[in-house]
Amino acid sequence: MKPWKLLNTEYLVDAPWLKVAKEKCELPNGKVIDDFYTLWQPDWVLILARTTEGKWVMTEQYRHGTGKIALEFPAGIIDKDETPEQAALRELQEECGYGLDERRETRDERSLVYLGVFPVNPDRHRGVFHVVFFDNVVKNGSTHFDSTEEIETSEFTDEELQEKMAEGSFCHPLQMAGYLKFKLLKHRNKI
């Protein structure tokens, strides 16, 4: 199997937060597709943060795409020259007012774990998201929302979170995939 050959790219939308491209591609069999559309958004980080009591830090905020208030893990755009772990720490503080417990004398190497990078949608989307897990986070300050954000924070046990998934009140598929990756690694004693 061979990849497609990109012959031409025309940007229909070229904004800082979204790019839409019309691409002309040649398939390995010689067929040419004149109008294959792709999307790009900035890379972002999904933050799986668990408190010292073993509860997951969650957010609720309005999402205009669905027109609903959404229950989610904290997440945010990775700034230029920032690692996913740095972005995760910054976003967790900004959105939720949580951070790593600085009072702990020693920190287990598993208290901050990079779980991987995933395509948003391998078919047409060029962006990726990273998943970072923090264990033993604590409420340690105030939030600092962007001008477009209004966020409420809550904590859920693992059982409560799974119930939210089962009933459909937590239904973000990419975030559920990040949580599943965590559970699989934990089950295999990799975390």
PDB file of C-alpha atoms in Angstrom:
ATOM      1  CA  MET A   1       0.000   0.000   0.000  1.00  0.00           C
ATOM      2  CA  LYS A   2       1.284   3.472  -0.860  1.00  0.00           C
ATOM      3  CA  PRO A   3       0.237   6.963   0.278  1.00  0.00           C
ATOM      4  CA  TRP A   4      -1.515   9.412  -1.987  1.00  0.00           C
ATOM      5  CA  LYS A   5       0.538  12.014  -3.823  1.00  0.00           C
ATOM      6  CA  LEU A   6      -0.416  15.633  -3.088  1.00  0.00           C
ATOM      7  CA  LEU A   7      -0.498  17.603  -6.360  1.00  0.00           C
ATOM      8  CA  ASN A   8      -1.959  20.936  -5.245  1.00  0.00           C
ATOM      9  CA  THR A   9      -3.357  22.705  -2.168  1.00  0.00           C
ATOM     10  CA  GLU A  10      -5.749  25.658  -2.211  1.00  0.00           C
ATOM     11  CA  TYR A  11      -6.706  27.169   1.155  1.00  0.00           C
ATOM     12  CA  LEU A  12     -10.394  28.097   1.308  1.00  0.00           C
ATOM     13  CA  VAL A  13     -10.105  29.225   4.933  1.00  0.00           C
ATOM     14  CA  ASP A  14      -6.735  30.251   6.356  1.00  0.00           C
ATOM     15  CA  ALA A  15      -7.353  31.599   9.870  1.00  0.00           C
ATOM     16  CA  PRO A  16      -5.286  31.157  13.053  1.00  0.00           C
ATOM     17  CA  TRP A  17      -7.769  28.653  14.550  1.00  0.00           C
ATOM     18  CA  LEU A  18      -8.934  26.852  11.407  1.00  0.00           C
ATOM     19  CA  LYS A  19      -7.659  26.041   7.959  1.00  0.00           C
ATOM     20  CA  VAL A  20      -9.742  24.364   5.263  1.00  0.00           C
ATOM     21  CA  ALA A  21      -7.894  23.135   2.194  1.00  0.00           C
ATOM     22  CA  LYS A  22      -9.070  21.842  -1.153  1.00  0.00           C
ATOM     23  CA  GLU A  23      -6.437  19.371  -2.289  1.00  0.00           C
ATOM     24  CA  LYS A  24      -5.765  17.662  -5.569  1.00  0.00           C
ATOM     25  CA  CYS A  25      -4.421  14.150  -4.936  1.00  0.00           C
ATOM     26  CA  GLU A  26      -3.178  11.305  -7.098  1.00  0.00           C
ATOM     27  CA  LEU A  27      -3.930   7.809  -5.841  1.00  0.00           C
ATOM     28  CA  PRO A  28      -1.422   4.953  -6.266  1.00  0.00           C
ATOM     29  CA  ASN A  29      -3.580   3.553  -9.104  1.00  0.00           C
ATOM     30  CA  GLY A  30      -3.247   6.829 -11.058  1.00  0.00           C
ATOM     31  CA  LYS A  31      -6.784   8.141 -10.342  1.00  0.00           C
ATOM     32  CA  VAL A  32      -6.827  11.856  -9.515  1.00  0.00           C
ATOM     33  CA  ILE A  33      -9.183  13.380  -6.950  1.00  0.00           C
ATOM     34  CA  ASP A  34      -9.588  17.084  -7.732  1.00  0.00           C
ATOM     35  CA  ASP A  35     -11.388  18.102  -4.536  1.00  0.00           C
ATOM     36  CA  PHE A  36     -10.374  16.291  -1.372  1.00  0.00           C
ATOM     37  CA  TYR A  37     -11.061  18.646   1.570  1.00  0.00           C
ATOM     38  CA  THR A  38      -8.924  18.644   4.720  1.00  0.00           C
ATOM     39  CA  LEU A  39      -9.147  20.539   8.007  1.00  0.00           C
ATOM     40  CA  TRP A  40      -6.492  21.819  10.368  1.00  0.00           C
ATOM     41  CA  GLN A  41      -6.809  23.194  13.874  1.00  0.00           C
ATOM     42  CA  PRO A  42      -4.009  23.878  16.364  1.00  0.00           C
ATOM     43  CA  ASP A  43      -2.688  20.930  18.351  1.00  0.00           C
ATOM     44  CA  TRP A  44      -4.231  20.637  21.798  1.00  0.00           C
ATOM     45  CA  VAL A  45      -3.779  18.733  25.035  1.00  0.00           C
ATOM     46  CA  LEU A  46      -6.288  16.639  26.957  1.00  0.00           C
ATOM     47  CA  ILE A  47      -5.683  16.687  30.714  1.00  0.00           C
ATOM     48  CA  LEU A  48      -6.597  13.667  32.818  1.00  0.00           C
ATOM     49  CA  ALA A  49      -6.132  15.103  36.309  1.00  0.00           C
ATOM     50  CA  ARG A  50      -6.863  13.066  39.422  1.00  0.00           C
ATOM     51  CA  THR A  51      -6.958  14.619  42.884  1.00  0.00           C
ATOM     52  CA  THR A  52      -5.205  13.344  45.991  1.00  0.00           C
ATOM     53  CA  GLU A  53      -8.608  11.829  46.917  1.00  0.00           C
ATOM     54  CA  GLY A  54      -8.704   9.903  43.624  1.00  0.00           C
ATOM     55  CA  LYS A  55     -11.373  12.048  41.922  1.00  0.00           C
ATOM     56  CA  TRP A  56     -11.234  13.268  38.328  1.00  0.00           C
ATOM     57  CA  VAL A  57     -11.178  17.025  37.743  1.00  0.00           C
ATOM     58  CA  MET A  58     -13.856  17.851  35.173  1.00  0.00           C
ATOM     59  CA  THR A  59     -15.166  21.005  33.531  1.00  0.00           C
ATOM     60  CA  GLU A  60     -18.501  22.151  32.202  1.00  0.00           C
ATOM     61  CA  GLN A  61     -18.767  24.829  29.562  1.00  0.00           C
ATOM     62  CA  TYR A  62     -20.929  25.834  26.640  1.00  0.00           C
ATOM     63  CA  ARG A  63     -19.907  24.302  23.286  1.00  0.00           C
ATOM     64  CA  HIS A  64     -21.348  26.165  20.329  1.00  0.00           C
ATOM     65  CA  GLY A  65     -20.866  23.252  17.898  1.00  0.00           C
ATOM     66  CA  THR A  66     -23.528  21.251  19.747  1.00  0.00           C
ATOM     67  CA  GLY A  67     -25.283  24.237  21.290  1.00  0.00           C
ATOM     68  CA  LYS A  68     -25.077  22.567  24.711  1.00  0.00           C
ATOM     69  CA  ILE A  69     -23.255  22.718  28.031  1.00  0.00           C
ATOM     70  CA  ALA A  70     -20.658  19.920  27.886  1.00  0.00           C
ATOM     71  CA  LEU A  71     -19.036  17.885  30.641  1.00  0.00           C
ATOM     72  CA  GLU A  72     -15.371  17.406  29.730  1.00  0.00           C
ATOM     73  CA  PHE A  73     -11.883  16.868  31.015  1.00  0.00           C
ATOM     74  CA  PRO A  74      -9.852  20.091  31.012  1.00  0.00           C
ATOM     75  CA  ALA A  75      -8.131  20.720  27.683  1.00  0.00           C
ATOM     76  CA  GLY A  76      -6.534  23.512  25.717  1.00  0.00           C
ATOM     77  CA  ILE A  77      -4.407  24.666  22.818  1.00  0.00           C
ATOM     78  CA  ILE A  78      -0.655  24.097  23.037  1.00  0.00           C
ATOM     79  CA  ASP A  79       1.142  27.430  22.674  1.00  0.00           C
ATOM     80  CA  LYS A  80       4.181  27.845  20.440  1.00  0.00           C
ATOM     81  CA  ASP A  81       7.391  26.508  22.051  1.00  0.00           C
ATOM     82  CA  GLU A  82       5.379  24.731  24.753  1.00  0.00           C
ATOM     83  CA  THR A  83       5.464  20.987  25.436  1.00  0.00           C
ATOM     84  CA  PRO A  84       2.181  19.121  25.932  1.00  0.00           C
ATOM     85  CA  GLU A  85       3.064  18.686  29.623  1.00  0.00           C
ATOM     86  CA  GLN A  86       3.709  22.425  30.050  1.00  0.00           C
ATOM     87  CA  ALA A  87       0.456  23.263  28.264  1.00  0.00           C
ATOM     88  CA  ALA A  88      -1.420  20.775  30.447  1.00  0.00           C
ATOM     89  CA  LEU A  89      -0.097  22.331  33.666  1.00  0.00           C
ATOM     90  CA  ARG A  90      -0.921  25.837  32.424  1.00  0.00           C
ATOM     91  CA  GLU A  91      -4.418  24.935  31.219  1.00  0.00           C
ATOM     92  CA  LEU A  92      -5.259  22.979  34.376  1.00  0.00           C
ATOM     93  CA  GLN A  93      -4.377  26.046  36.448  1.00  0.00           C
ATOM     94  CA  GLU A  94      -6.107  28.533  34.135  1.00  0.00           C
ATOM     95  CA  GLU A  95      -9.330  26.571  33.646  1.00  0.00           C
ATOM     96  CA  CYS A  96      -9.700  24.841  37.007  1.00  0.00           C
ATOM     97  CA  GLY A  97      -7.338  26.390  39.569  1.00  0.00           C
ATOM     98  CA  TYR A  98      -5.607  23.026  40.143  1.00  0.00           C
ATOM     99  CA  GLY A  99      -1.959  22.032  39.993  1.00  0.00           C
ATOM    100  CA  LEU A 100       0.559  19.531  41.278  1.00  0.00           C
ATOM    101  CA  ASP A 101       0.850  19.383  45.054  1.00  0.00           C
ATOM    102  CA  GLU A 102       4.026  21.413  45.725  1.00  0.00           C
ATOM    103  CA  ARG A 103       3.972  20.372  49.398  1.00  0.00           C
ATOM    104  CA  ARG A 104       4.839  16.776  48.549  1.00  0.00           C
ATOM    105  CA  GLU A 105       8.499  16.167  49.314  1.00  0.00           C
ATOM    106  CA  THR A 106       8.873  13.479  46.681  1.00  0.00           C
ATOM    107  CA  ARG A 107       6.837  12.981  43.582  1.00  0.00           C
ATOM    108  CA  ASP A 108       6.241   9.546  42.113  1.00  0.00           C
ATOM    109  CA  GLU A 109       7.363   9.400  38.457  1.00  0.00           C
ATOM    110  CA  ARG A 110       3.789   8.387  37.699  1.00  0.00           C
ATOM    111  CA  SER A 111       2.330  11.669  38.989  1.00  0.00           C
ATOM    112  CA  LEU A 112       2.885  13.231  35.549  1.00  0.00           C
ATOM    113  CA  VAL A 113       2.649  10.813  32.624  1.00  0.00           C
ATOM    114  CA  TYR A 114       2.547  11.586  28.910  1.00  0.00           C
ATOM    115  CA  LEU A 115       0.108   9.047  27.442  1.00  0.00           C
ATOM    116  CA  GLY A 116       0.584   9.786  23.749  1.00  0.00           C
ATOM    117  CA  VAL A 117      -0.476  11.712  20.690  1.00  0.00           C
ATOM    118  CA  PHE A 118      -3.568  10.894  18.638  1.00  0.00           C
ATOM    119  CA  PRO A 119      -5.025  12.103  15.335  1.00  0.00           C
ATOM    120  CA  VAL A 120      -8.239  14.066  15.717  1.00  0.00           C
ATOM    121  CA  ASN A 121      -9.676  12.362  12.616  1.00  0.00           C
ATOM    122  CA  PRO A 122      -7.185  10.504  10.401  1.00  0.00           C
ATOM    123  CA  ASP A 123      -9.449  10.741   7.356  1.00  0.00           C
ATOM    124  CA  ARG A 124      -9.567  14.510   6.833  1.00  0.00           C
ATOM    125  CA  HIS A 125      -8.099  16.297   9.820  1.00  0.00           C
ATOM    126  CA  ARG A 126      -4.444  17.305  10.112  1.00  0.00           C
ATOM    127  CA  GLY A 127      -4.525  18.247  13.790  1.00  0.00           C
ATOM    128  CA  VAL A 128      -3.519  16.067  16.723  1.00  0.00           C
ATOM    129  CA  PHE A 129      -4.213  15.980  20.435  1.00  0.00           C
ATOM    130  CA  HIS A 130      -1.908  14.888  23.219  1.00  0.00           C
ATOM    131  CA  VAL A 131      -3.012  13.171  26.424  1.00  0.00           C
ATOM    132  CA  VAL A 132      -1.315  13.960  29.744  1.00  0.00           C
ATOM    133  CA  PHE A 133      -2.174  12.342  33.087  1.00  0.00           C
ATOM    134  CA  PHE A 134      -1.566  14.082  36.434  1.00  0.00           C
ATOM    135  CA  ASP A 135      -2.023  12.258  39.712  1.00  0.00           C
ATOM    136  CA  ASN A 136      -2.480  13.907  43.115  1.00  0.00           C
ATOM    137  CA  VAL A 137      -3.482  17.375  41.909  1.00  0.00           C
ATOM    138  CA  VAL A 138      -4.799  19.890  44.421  1.00  0.00           C
ATOM    139  CA  LYS A 139      -6.807  23.085  44.295  1.00  0.00           C
ATOM    140  CA  ASN A 140      -4.021  25.670  44.538  1.00  0.00           C
ATOM    141  CA  GLY A 141      -5.185  28.977  43.204  1.00  0.00           C
ATOM    142  CA  SER A 142      -7.667  30.860  41.137  1.00  0.00           C
ATOM    143  CA  THR A 143      -8.720  30.430  37.537  1.00  0.00           C
ATOM    144  CA  HIS A 144      -7.760  32.722  34.664  1.00  0.00           C
ATOM    145  CA  PHE A 145     -10.289  32.377  31.862  1.00  0.00           C
ATOM    146  CA  ASP A 146      -9.895  33.652  28.321  1.00  0.00           C
ATOM    147  CA  SER A 147     -12.461  36.312  27.399  1.00  0.00           C
ATOM    148  CA  THR A 148     -14.556  33.679  25.588  1.00  0.00           C
ATOM    149  CA  GLU A 149     -14.581  31.154  28.452  1.00  0.00           C
ATOM    150  CA  GLU A 150     -17.036  30.523  31.251  1.00  0.00           C
ATOM    151  CA  ILE A 151     -16.084  27.264  32.979  1.00  0.00           C
ATOM    152  CA  GLU A 152     -17.320  25.431  36.060  1.00  0.00           C
ATOM    153  CA  THR A 153     -15.160  22.764  37.691  1.00  0.00           C
ATOM    154  CA  SER A 154     -16.268  19.644  39.544  1.00  0.00           C
ATOM    155  CA  GLU A 155     -14.787  16.351  40.720  1.00  0.00           C
ATOM    156  CA  PHE A 156     -16.038  12.827  40.051  1.00  0.00           C
ATOM    157  CA  THR A 157     -15.000   9.407  41.287  1.00  0.00           C
ATOM    158  CA  ASP A 158     -14.094   6.871  38.621  1.00  0.00           C
ATOM    159  CA  GLU A 159     -17.480   5.176  39.116  1.00  0.00           C
ATOM    160  CA  GLU A 160     -19.354   8.480  38.804  1.00  0.00           C
ATOM    161  CA  LEU A 161     -17.425   9.363  35.639  1.00  0.00           C
ATOM    162  CA  GLN A 162     -18.184   6.001  34.061  1.00  0.00           C
ATOM    163  CA  GLU A 163     -21.859   6.450  34.937  1.00  0.00           C
ATOM    164  CA  LYS A 164     -21.794   9.842  33.178  1.00  0.00           C
ATOM    165  CA  MET A 165     -20.353   8.068  30.104  1.00  0.00           C
ATOM    166  CA  ALA A 166     -22.980   5.306  30.247  1.00  0.00           C
ATOM    167  CA  GLU A 167     -25.889   7.755  30.550  1.00  0.00           C
ATOM    168  CA  GLY A 168     -24.501  10.023  27.832  1.00  0.00           C
ATOM    169  CA  SER A 169     -23.904  13.200  29.852  1.00  0.00           C
ATOM    170  CA  PHE A 170     -20.166  12.810  29.201  1.00  0.00           C
ATOM    171  CA  CYS A 171     -19.983  12.026  25.504  1.00  0.00           C
ATOM    172  CA  HIS A 172     -16.871  13.651  23.986  1.00  0.00           C
ATOM    173  CA  PRO A 173     -15.449  10.759  21.902  1.00  0.00           C
ATOM    174  CA  LEU A 174     -11.857  12.005  21.768  1.00  0.00           C
ATOM    175  CA  GLN A 175     -11.788  12.551  25.512  1.00  0.00           C
ATOM    176  CA  MET A 176     -13.318   9.138  26.118  1.00  0.00           C
ATOM    177  CA  ALA A 177     -10.536   7.666  23.946  1.00  0.00           C
ATOM    178  CA  GLY A 178      -7.911   9.399  26.108  1.00  0.00           C
ATOM    179  CA  TYR A 179      -9.550   8.012  29.254  1.00  0.00           C
ATOM    180  CA  LEU A 180      -9.620   4.523  27.695  1.00  0.00           C
ATOM    181  CA  LYS A 181      -5.898   4.785  26.886  1.00  0.00           C
ATOM    182  CA  PHE A 182      -5.263   5.634  30.555  1.00  0.00           C
ATOM    183  CA  LYS A 183      -7.363   2.682  31.748  1.00  0.00           C
ATOM    184  CA  LEU A 184      -5.598   0.249  29.365  1.00  0.00           C
ATOM    185  CA  LEU A 185      -2.144   1.390  30.478  1.00  0.00           C
ATOM    186  CA  LYS A 186      -3.195   1.237  34.138  1.00  0.00           C
ATOM    187  CA  HIS A 187      -4.574  -2.282  33.631  1.00  0.00           C
ATOM    188  CA  ARG A 188      -1.218  -3.340  32.163  1.00  0.00           C
ATOM    189  CA  ASN A 189       0.627  -1.704  35.116  1.00  0.00           C
ATOM    190  CA  LYS A 190       2.337   0.816  32.825  1.00  0.00           C
ATOM    191  CA  ILE A 191       1.089   3.680  35.023  1.00  0.00           C
TER     192      ILE A 191
END
